[in-house]
Structure formats: structure tokens, C-alpha cells
């Protein structure tokens, strides 16, 4: 998962919960259509890791999936998954091409643009 960019950027984040089993492609489509005027983007690796560091307790409740960075490992596409492993927090690679269970959450971000920088 290459990290692209330099410095710091401010992002607004949200978790999407679809409350049904869903494929990665369906989740991406739902995220994209949630706010067309100010679109959400699926969280990349750096967003997912930063979110886990900032909100360590959330992954005790449900897996948090970052669909924005996809890596091919042994011929399969994988994404980052913040999850609970017994009494520890964990980070694993999960298959992009499998369906996600209804309790999963999908992290999405959008850049915060101040009014002065938008002009």
C-alpha cells in the first residue's frame, strides 16, 4: 500500500453502515452516491491507519474497512480491515472480492477545504 503525498491534510471522515451483506463494489457505489455535491471517497491506507489511531475503541464494536487502497497478494485483491482479535485490536488484509457481513462499517473521507482556500 503505497502512501502518496506530503505534509498534512485535513479530512472529514464518516463510517457507512449498510446493515446488510454487501460486496465491495456495491459499497463503493453507495459511498459515491451518498453526497454527489461533496463526495465521499473510500478511505485509503493512510486514512484507515490514522482513523484507527485516533479512534482505537471503535474497532472493538465492528470491523472498519478501508476500500480506497487495494493491493494484490497471491493473485487476490486485498484491503485493510481494522478489527478485534480477542482481547487485542488488529489490522488484517481482507479479500476485496468477498462479500462483507452486515455488521461491517466502511470508512470514507473527504478533504476539508477552508473558504479561503476554495477561492
Coordinates of C-alpha atoms in Angstrom, one line a residue:
X1 CA 0.0 0.0 0.0
X2 CA 2.0 3.0 -1.2
X3 CA 1.4 6.2 0.7
X4 CA 1.2 9.1 -1.7
X5 CA 1.6 12.8 -0.8
X6 CA 3.5 15.0 1.6
X7 CA 2.7 17.0 4.7
X8 CA -0.6 17.0 6.4
X9 CA -4.1 17.4 5.0
X10 CA -7.3 17.7 7.0
X11 CA -10.1 15.2 6.2
X12 CA -13.6 14.8 7.5
X13 CA -14.4 11.1 8.0
X14 CA -17.5 9.1 8.4
X15 CA -18.4 5.4 8.7
X16 CA -21.0 4.0 6.3
X17 CA -23.1 1.1 7.7
X18 CA -25.4 -0.6 5.1
X19 CA -26.9 -3.0 7.6
X20 CA -26.8 -5.9 5.0
X21 CA -24.3 -8.1 3.5
X22 CA -22.7 -6.2 0.6
X23 CA -20.0 -6.6 -2.0
X24 CA -17.1 -4.1 -2.1
X25 CA -18.3 -2.8 -5.5
X26 CA -21.8 -2.2 -4.1
X27 CA -20.3 -0.4 -1.0
X28 CA -18.2 1.8 -3.3
X29 CA -21.3 2.7 -5.4
X30 CA -23.3 3.6 -2.2
X31 CA -20.5 5.7 -0.8
X32 CA -20.1 7.5 -4.2
X33 CA -23.8 8.4 -4.4
X34 CA -24.2 9.5 -0.7
X35 CA -23.4 13.1 -1.4
X36 CA -22.7 13.9 -5.1
X37 CA -22.2 17.6 -4.4
X38 CA -19.5 17.0 -1.8
X39 CA -18.4 13.4 -2.5
X40 CA -17.1 10.9 0.0
X41 CA -14.1 8.8 -1.1
X42 CA -13.3 5.4 0.2
X43 CA -10.5 5.6 2.8
X44 CA -7.0 4.9 1.6
X45 CA -4.4 3.1 3.7
X46 CA -3.2 6.3 5.4
X47 CA -6.7 7.4 6.2
X48 CA -7.6 4.0 7.6
X49 CA -4.5 3.8 9.8
X50 CA -5.0 7.4 11.0
X51 CA -8.6 6.7 11.9
X52 CA -7.6 3.6 13.9
X53 CA -5.0 5.5 15.8
X54 CA -7.5 8.4 16.5
X55 CA -10.4 6.1 17.4
X56 CA -9.0 2.9 18.9
X57 CA -12.1 1.9 20.7
X58 CA -14.3 1.7 17.6
X59 CA -12.9 -1.4 16.2
X60 CA -13.9 -3.2 19.4
X61 CA -17.5 -2.7 18.2
X62 CA -17.3 -3.7 14.5
X63 CA -14.7 -4.2 11.7
X64 CA -13.8 -0.9 9.9
X65 CA -12.9 -1.4 6.2
X66 CA -10.9 0.9 4.0
X67 CA -11.8 0.2 0.4
X68 CA -9.6 3.0 -1.1
X69 CA -6.3 1.2 -1.2
X70 CA -6.3 -2.2 -2.9
X71 CA -3.2 -4.5 -3.0
X72 CA -2.8 -7.7 -5.0
X73 CA -1.4 -10.5 -2.8
X74 CA -1.1 -14.0 -4.2
X75 CA -3.4 -13.1 -7.1
X76 CA -6.2 -11.8 -4.9
X77 CA -7.2 -8.2 -4.2
X78 CA -7.0 -7.1 -0.5
X79 CA -8.0 -4.1 1.5
X80 CA -7.2 -3.0 5.1
X81 CA -9.6 -4.2 7.9
X82 CA -9.4 -2.8 11.4
X83 CA -10.9 -5.5 13.6
X84 CA -11.0 -7.0 17.1
X85 CA -8.8 -10.1 17.7
X86 CA -9.9 -11.4 21.1
X87 CA -8.6 -9.0 23.7
X88 CA -6.4 -7.1 21.1
X89 CA -7.0 -4.6 18.3
X90 CA -5.9 -6.0 14.9
X91 CA -5.2 -5.0 11.4
X92 CA -5.6 -7.6 8.6
X93 CA -5.8 -7.8 4.9
X94 CA -9.3 -8.9 3.8
X95 CA -10.3 -10.0 0.3
X96 CA -11.8 -7.3 -1.7
X97 CA -13.8 -9.7 -3.8
X98 CA -15.7 -11.4 -0.9
X99 CA -19.0 -10.0 0.4
X100 CA -18.9 -8.1 3.7
X101 CA -21.2 -9.1 6.6
X102 CA -23.9 -6.7 7.7
X103 CA -22.1 -5.5 10.8
X104 CA -19.1 -4.1 8.9
X105 CA -18.5 -0.4 8.6
X106 CA -16.8 1.3 5.7
X107 CA -14.6 4.3 6.3
X108 CA -14.9 7.2 3.9
X109 CA -13.2 10.6 3.8
X110 CA -13.4 14.0 2.1
X111 CA -10.9 16.8 2.2
X112 CA -11.8 19.8 4.4
X113 CA -11.4 22.9 2.3
X114 CA -11.5 26.2 4.1
X115 CA -13.5 29.0 2.5
X116 CA -10.3 31.0 1.9
X117 CA -8.5 28.1 0.1
X118 CA -11.5 27.3 -2.1
X119 CA -11.4 30.7 -3.9

